[in-house]
Structure formats: structure tokens, C-alpha cells
Amino acid sequence: MAVLAATVVALGHPLLKPTSDSTATPGQDSSPFLPAPSLSDRPPSHAPHSENRGALDEFDGVVPDGVTVLDEEVPAVANLDAELLDALRRAAQNAADDGVTFTVNSGWRSAAYQKELLRKAVAQHGSEAEAARWVATATTSPHVAGDAVDIGPDRATDWLSEHGSAYGLCRIYRNEPWHFELRTDAADRGCPRRYADPTQDPRMRQ
């Protein structure tokens, strides 16, 4: 569908994606949380998870440092929608010519991971209403569906903001410059108008 001073949050699953929110941080999808370092530094976000397991891990969509859109062994990347991942990789190849690398701060997430991100967002922002501006529920988050990715660093998000529509990659929320989704008609029509934040997105009200 998984931010403070320099962080972001968003809204996963293990193994391979079953089928294909956001958070915030200046780094991306971490609460305004944090970009992709450790789980504690990351925003409420993606990743699949087995309810009978203990701590959340990579199989839930937790992203290790330095992961790119080319890392096929990482569930947060491997479980993304195939068309979205293909578009990201094509864009990444051309961005590399400009010296820009796409780092994945958050991608696919298990429902358990998304719920944990939302729980932390509520604790951080003080209310469910404020947390909703950064993190979606497990049932509405495009991250859980594998349909969204949080990209960093700033050079990469700037590059995608300028060139992403040619690949169908669009920013969806004004408050989350790192959050991108696939809009297949963007190459011809351009990306759709951005929502101020996820609370303005009709998908979040289902």
C-alpha cells in the first residue's frame, strides 16, 4: 500500500511473494521513521512473518543495510510485484549511468511486520490518527501486497522523481518522497497527482 526528523515508516512475508505504506523519515519509509538500517531504526513497514516465530527478521521484510533492487535473495525485494521490480531494475540500470544507486529501505512486508510498524508509529506519534499519516494497516498497506517500495538515498529519490514516470514509477504521497509505486500508464500520461499523505488515499479507507 509502511516519519520524524530524518526517518520514515511504511507498512510483508517470507520466502517468495504470494502476490504483490507508508511511513516516513527523511531517509524513507521509517516514521517519519528511519531508512533501512536495523528494524529498530526502520519505519513501520513491510515484510512477511510467521506468527509462531519470535522476533521479526528478513523473512518478514526487514531489510539489511545496503540492499539494492538487484538483490534477489532478500525477501523484501524478491516478494515485490514482478512488474514493479522489473521497472525498478530498468530504472536502476539507467540511473547507474548517472552515478546513482537505488537502495531499498523497505519493500514487501509481512502482515506481522506491518502491524508492528503501525504499533510503533502510534506510540511515536501519540495517536492512531497521526500515525495513519505515515503507516498503513496490514490490510491496506501496498507494502504487504508487494506493490510499494521505499527507495534511498536522496539522490536516488530525486532521480526517480524526475525520471521515474518513464518507467511507470511514481511518488504517491507528498510527505513520503521515498515511497514509489507502479503506474503503468505514467509513461504516456505522467504520474497521477500526489496525495498529501496516506490518509487522503481512498485505498486506506477500505
PDB file of C-alpha atoms in Angstrom, residues 27-187:
ATOM      1  CA  GLY A  27      15.638   8.670   4.679  1.00  0.00           C
ATOM      2  CA  GLN A  28      12.490   6.939   3.737  1.00  0.00           C
ATOM      3  CA  ASP A  29       9.779   4.706   4.942  1.00  0.00           C
ATOM      4  CA  SER A  30      10.787   4.905   8.554  1.00  0.00           C
ATOM      5  CA  SER A  31       8.479   7.164  10.548  1.00  0.00           C
ATOM      6  CA  PRO A  32       8.873   9.741   9.998  1.00  0.00           C
ATOM      7  CA  PHE A  33      10.976   6.977  10.944  1.00  0.00           C
ATOM      8  CA  LEU A  34      14.210   5.855   9.657  1.00  0.00           C
ATOM      9  CA  PRO A  35      15.592   4.466   6.466  1.00  0.00           C
ATOM     10  CA  ALA A  36      16.668   0.948   6.123  1.00  0.00           C
ATOM     11  CA  PRO A  37      19.130   0.079   8.825  1.00  0.00           C
ATOM     12  CA  SER A  38      18.051  -2.116  11.643  1.00  0.00           C
ATOM     13  CA  LEU A  39      14.470  -2.970  12.489  1.00  0.00           C
ATOM     14  CA  SER A  40      14.505  -0.584  15.419  1.00  0.00           C
ATOM     15  CA  ASP A  41      15.667   2.215  13.140  1.00  0.00           C
ATOM     16  CA  ARG A  42      13.256   1.479  10.390  1.00  0.00           C
ATOM     17  CA  PRO A  43       9.764   2.873   9.933  1.00  0.00           C
ATOM     18  CA  PRO A  44       6.657   0.847  10.212  1.00  0.00           C
ATOM     19  CA  SER A  45       6.866  -1.045   7.024  1.00  0.00           C
ATOM     20  CA  HIS A  46       6.901  -4.282   5.096  1.00  0.00           C
ATOM     21  CA  ALA A  47       7.903  -7.874   5.486  1.00  0.00           C
ATOM     22  CA  PRO A  48       6.241 -11.249   5.885  1.00  0.00           C
ATOM     23  CA  HIS A  49       6.333 -13.099   9.141  1.00  0.00           C
ATOM     24  CA  SER A  50       5.341 -16.373  10.735  1.00  0.00           C
ATOM     25  CA  GLU A  51       3.143 -15.768  13.730  1.00  0.00           C
ATOM     26  CA  ASN A  52       4.813 -18.603  15.629  1.00  0.00           C
ATOM     27  CA  ARG A  53       8.280 -17.094  15.220  1.00  0.00           C
ATOM     28  CA  GLY A  54       9.797 -14.710  17.686  1.00  0.00           C
ATOM     29  CA  ALA A  55      11.434 -11.501  16.535  1.00  0.00           C
ATOM     30  CA  LEU A  56      10.785 -10.118  13.080  1.00  0.00           C
ATOM     31  CA  ASP A  57      13.535 -10.800  10.576  1.00  0.00           C
ATOM     32  CA  GLU A  58      14.391 -10.730   6.870  1.00  0.00           C
ATOM     33  CA  PHE A  59      11.623 -13.227   6.132  1.00  0.00           C
ATOM     34  CA  ASP A  60       9.172 -10.618   7.384  1.00  0.00           C
ATOM     35  CA  GLY A  61      10.593  -7.977   5.094  1.00  0.00           C
ATOM     36  CA  VAL A  62      13.173  -6.437   7.394  1.00  0.00           C
ATOM     37  CA  VAL A  63      15.865  -5.048   5.093  1.00  0.00           C
ATOM     38  CA  PRO A  64      19.594  -5.416   5.852  1.00  0.00           C
ATOM     39  CA  ASP A  65      21.888  -2.465   5.177  1.00  0.00           C
ATOM     40  CA  GLY A  66      22.990  -1.877   1.610  1.00  0.00           C
ATOM     41  CA  VAL A  67      20.268  -3.865  -0.169  1.00  0.00           C
ATOM     42  CA  THR A  68      19.552  -2.782  -3.755  1.00  0.00           C
ATOM     43  CA  VAL A  69      16.805  -3.607  -6.241  1.00  0.00           C
ATOM     44  CA  LEU A  70      19.134  -6.264  -7.706  1.00  0.00           C
ATOM     45  CA  ASP A  71      19.336  -8.368  -4.530  1.00  0.00           C
ATOM     46  CA  GLU A  72      17.145 -11.336  -5.426  1.00  0.00           C
ATOM     47  CA  GLU A  73      17.829 -13.291  -2.227  1.00  0.00           C
ATOM     48  CA  VAL A  74      16.253 -10.690   0.067  1.00  0.00           C
ATOM     49  CA  PRO A  75      12.502 -11.341   0.595  1.00  0.00           C
ATOM     50  CA  ALA A  76      11.685  -7.620   0.796  1.00  0.00           C
ATOM     51  CA  VAL A  77      12.912  -7.360  -2.803  1.00  0.00           C
ATOM     52  CA  ALA A  78      12.102 -10.835  -4.149  1.00  0.00           C
ATOM     53  CA  ASN A  79       8.465 -10.621  -2.998  1.00  0.00           C
ATOM     54  CA  LEU A  80       7.746  -7.352  -4.757  1.00  0.00           C
ATOM     55  CA  ASP A  81       5.273  -7.405  -7.633  1.00  0.00           C
ATOM     56  CA  ALA A  82       7.146  -8.694 -10.694  1.00  0.00           C
ATOM     57  CA  GLU A  83       6.247  -5.699 -12.878  1.00  0.00           C
ATOM     58  CA  LEU A  84       7.233  -3.223 -10.193  1.00  0.00           C
ATOM     59  CA  LEU A  85      10.553  -4.965  -9.664  1.00  0.00           C
ATOM     60  CA  ASP A  86      11.240  -5.074 -13.397  1.00  0.00           C
ATOM     61  CA  ALA A  87      10.559  -1.342 -13.711  1.00  0.00           C
ATOM     62  CA  LEU A  88      12.821  -0.614 -10.737  1.00  0.00           C
ATOM     63  CA  ARG A  89      15.667  -2.631 -12.218  1.00  0.00           C
ATOM     64  CA  ARG A  90      15.365  -0.987 -15.623  1.00  0.00           C
ATOM     65  CA  ALA A  91      15.382   2.437 -13.999  1.00  0.00           C
ATOM     66  CA  ALA A  92      18.313   1.463 -11.779  1.00  0.00           C
ATOM     67  CA  GLN A  93      20.406   0.489 -14.794  1.00  0.00           C
ATOM     68  CA  ASN A  94      19.951   3.907 -16.353  1.00  0.00           C
ATOM     69  CA  ALA A  95      20.390   5.717 -13.046  1.00  0.00           C
ATOM     70  CA  ALA A  96      23.723   3.944 -12.631  1.00  0.00           C
ATOM     71  CA  ASP A  97      24.940   5.802 -15.737  1.00  0.00           C
ATOM     72  CA  ASP A  98      24.403   8.989 -13.733  1.00  0.00           C
ATOM     73  CA  GLY A  99      26.263   7.552 -10.747  1.00  0.00           C
ATOM     74  CA  VAL A 100      23.059   6.900  -8.791  1.00  0.00           C
ATOM     75  CA  THR A 101      22.329   3.659  -6.902  1.00  0.00           C
ATOM     76  CA  PHE A 102      18.859   2.671  -5.671  1.00  0.00           C
ATOM     77  CA  THR A 103      18.960   1.373  -2.106  1.00  0.00           C
ATOM     78  CA  VAL A 104      15.876  -0.437  -0.834  1.00  0.00           C
ATOM     79  CA  ASN A 105      14.895   0.844   2.611  1.00  0.00           C
ATOM     80  CA  SER A 106      11.663  -1.103   2.629  1.00  0.00           C
ATOM     81  CA  GLY A 107       9.791  -3.256   0.165  1.00  0.00           C
ATOM     82  CA  TRP A 108       7.470  -6.185   0.639  1.00  0.00           C
ATOM     83  CA  ARG A 109       6.426  -6.714   4.252  1.00  0.00           C
ATOM     84  CA  SER A 110       4.583  -9.402   6.107  1.00  0.00           C
ATOM     85  CA  ALA A 111       1.320  -8.521   7.805  1.00  0.00           C
ATOM     86  CA  ALA A 112       3.006  -9.065  11.165  1.00  0.00           C
ATOM     87  CA  TYR A 113       5.751  -6.586  10.294  1.00  0.00           C
ATOM     88  CA  GLN A 114       3.214  -4.011   9.142  1.00  0.00           C
ATOM     89  CA  LYS A 115       1.259  -4.368  12.373  1.00  0.00           C
ATOM     90  CA  GLU A 116       4.420  -3.854  14.393  1.00  0.00           C
ATOM     91  CA  LEU A 117       5.330  -0.765  12.374  1.00  0.00           C
ATOM     92  CA  LEU A 118       1.877   0.660  12.978  1.00  0.00           C
ATOM     93  CA  ARG A 119       2.065  -0.104  16.678  1.00  0.00           C
ATOM     94  CA  LYS A 120       5.376   1.752  16.919  1.00  0.00           C
ATOM     95  CA  ALA A 121       4.014   4.649  14.866  1.00  0.00           C
ATOM     96  CA  VAL A 122       1.070   5.076  17.244  1.00  0.00           C
ATOM     97  CA  ALA A 123       3.452   5.077  20.205  1.00  0.00           C
ATOM     98  CA  GLN A 124       5.726   7.564  18.483  1.00  0.00           C
ATOM     99  CA  HIS A 125       3.070   9.963  17.193  1.00  0.00           C
ATOM    100  CA  GLY A 126       0.690   9.704  20.108  1.00  0.00           C
ATOM    101  CA  SER A 127      -2.484   8.717  18.270  1.00  0.00           C
ATOM    102  CA  GLU A 128      -3.805   6.383  15.573  1.00  0.00           C
ATOM    103  CA  ALA A 129      -4.929   9.375  13.524  1.00  0.00           C
ATOM    104  CA  GLU A 130      -1.450  10.892  13.375  1.00  0.00           C
ATOM    105  CA  ALA A 131       0.233   7.518  12.847  1.00  0.00           C
ATOM    106  CA  ALA A 132      -2.049   6.943   9.840  1.00  0.00           C
ATOM    107  CA  ARG A 133      -0.265   9.781   8.036  1.00  0.00           C
ATOM    108  CA  TRP A 134       2.830   7.593   7.921  1.00  0.00           C
ATOM    109  CA  VAL A 135       1.880   3.948   8.313  1.00  0.00           C
ATOM    110  CA  ALA A 136      -0.995   1.970   6.837  1.00  0.00           C
ATOM    111  CA  THR A 137      -2.726  -1.011   8.371  1.00  0.00           C
ATOM    112  CA  ALA A 138      -1.740  -4.544   7.401  1.00  0.00           C
ATOM    113  CA  THR A 139      -4.924  -4.859   5.320  1.00  0.00           C
ATOM    114  CA  THR A 140      -4.451  -1.627   3.341  1.00  0.00           C
ATOM    115  CA  SER A 141      -0.684  -1.258   3.029  1.00  0.00           C
ATOM    116  CA  PRO A 142       0.651  -1.626  -0.527  1.00  0.00           C
ATOM    117  CA  HIS A 143       3.874  -2.894   1.044  1.00  0.00           C
ATOM    118  CA  VAL A 144       2.152  -6.008   2.359  1.00  0.00           C
ATOM    119  CA  ALA A 145       0.807  -6.604  -1.142  1.00  0.00           C
ATOM    120  CA  GLY A 146       4.279  -6.126  -2.620  1.00  0.00           C
ATOM    121  CA  ASP A 147       3.126  -3.085  -4.562  1.00  0.00           C
ATOM    122  CA  ALA A 148       5.311  -0.404  -2.968  1.00  0.00           C
ATOM    123  CA  VAL A 149       8.965   0.236  -2.291  1.00  0.00           C
ATOM    124  CA  ASP A 150      10.827   2.832  -0.252  1.00  0.00           C
ATOM    125  CA  ILE A 151      13.964   3.978  -2.028  1.00  0.00           C
ATOM    126  CA  GLY A 152      17.031   5.852  -0.811  1.00  0.00           C
ATOM    127  CA  PRO A 153      19.268   7.785  -0.634  1.00  0.00           C
ATOM    128  CA  ASP A 154      18.114  11.306  -1.525  1.00  0.00           C
ATOM    129  CA  ARG A 155      19.984  11.257  -4.853  1.00  0.00           C
ATOM    130  CA  ALA A 156      18.028   8.167  -5.849  1.00  0.00           C
ATOM    131  CA  THR A 157      14.640   9.592  -4.853  1.00  0.00           C
ATOM    132  CA  ASP A 158      15.471  12.838  -6.668  1.00  0.00           C
ATOM    133  CA  TRP A 159      16.426  10.864  -9.784  1.00  0.00           C
ATOM    134  CA  LEU A 160      13.223   8.838  -9.667  1.00  0.00           C
ATOM    135  CA  SER A 161      11.094  11.916  -9.052  1.00  0.00           C
ATOM    136  CA  GLU A 162      12.489  13.374 -12.267  1.00  0.00           C
ATOM    137  CA  HIS A 163      12.754  10.272 -14.466  1.00  0.00           C
ATOM    138  CA  GLY A 164      10.582   7.642 -12.804  1.00  0.00           C
ATOM    139  CA  SER A 165       7.425   8.255 -14.837  1.00  0.00           C
ATOM    140  CA  ALA A 166       9.207   6.949 -17.956  1.00  0.00           C
ATOM    141  CA  TYR A 167       9.306   3.557 -16.196  1.00  0.00           C
ATOM    142  CA  GLY A 168       5.878   3.853 -14.606  1.00  0.00           C
ATOM    143  CA  LEU A 169       7.427   4.578 -11.197  1.00  0.00           C
ATOM    144  CA  CYS A 170       5.592   7.290  -9.297  1.00  0.00           C
ATOM    145  CA  ARG A 171       5.698   9.027  -5.956  1.00  0.00           C
ATOM    146  CA  ILE A 172       2.271   8.681  -4.379  1.00  0.00           C
ATOM    147  CA  TYR A 173       2.459  10.853  -1.239  1.00  0.00           C
ATOM    148  CA  ARG A 174       3.898  14.341  -0.849  1.00  0.00           C
ATOM    149  CA  ASN A 175       5.082  13.574   2.682  1.00  0.00           C
ATOM    150  CA  GLU A 176       6.945  10.417   1.619  1.00  0.00           C
ATOM    151  CA  PRO A 177       9.468  11.243  -1.110  1.00  0.00           C
ATOM    152  CA  TRP A 178      10.930   7.756  -0.813  1.00  0.00           C
ATOM    153  CA  HIS A 179       7.698   5.808  -1.435  1.00  0.00           C
ATOM    154  CA  PHE A 180       7.200   4.642  -5.046  1.00  0.00           C
ATOM    155  CA  GLU A 181       4.555   2.519  -6.733  1.00  0.00           C
ATOM    156  CA  LEU A 182       3.967   1.329 -10.286  1.00  0.00           C
ATOM    157  CA  ARG A 183       1.513   3.221 -12.501  1.00  0.00           C
ATOM    158  CA  THR A 184       1.741   1.566 -15.908  1.00  0.00           C
ATOM    159  CA  ASP A 185       0.216   4.483 -17.834  1.00  0.00           C
ATOM    160  CA  ALA A 186       2.596   7.070 -16.358  1.00  0.00           C
ATOM    161  CA  ALA A 187       4.944   6.895 -19.345  1.00  0.00           C
TER     162      ALA A 187
END
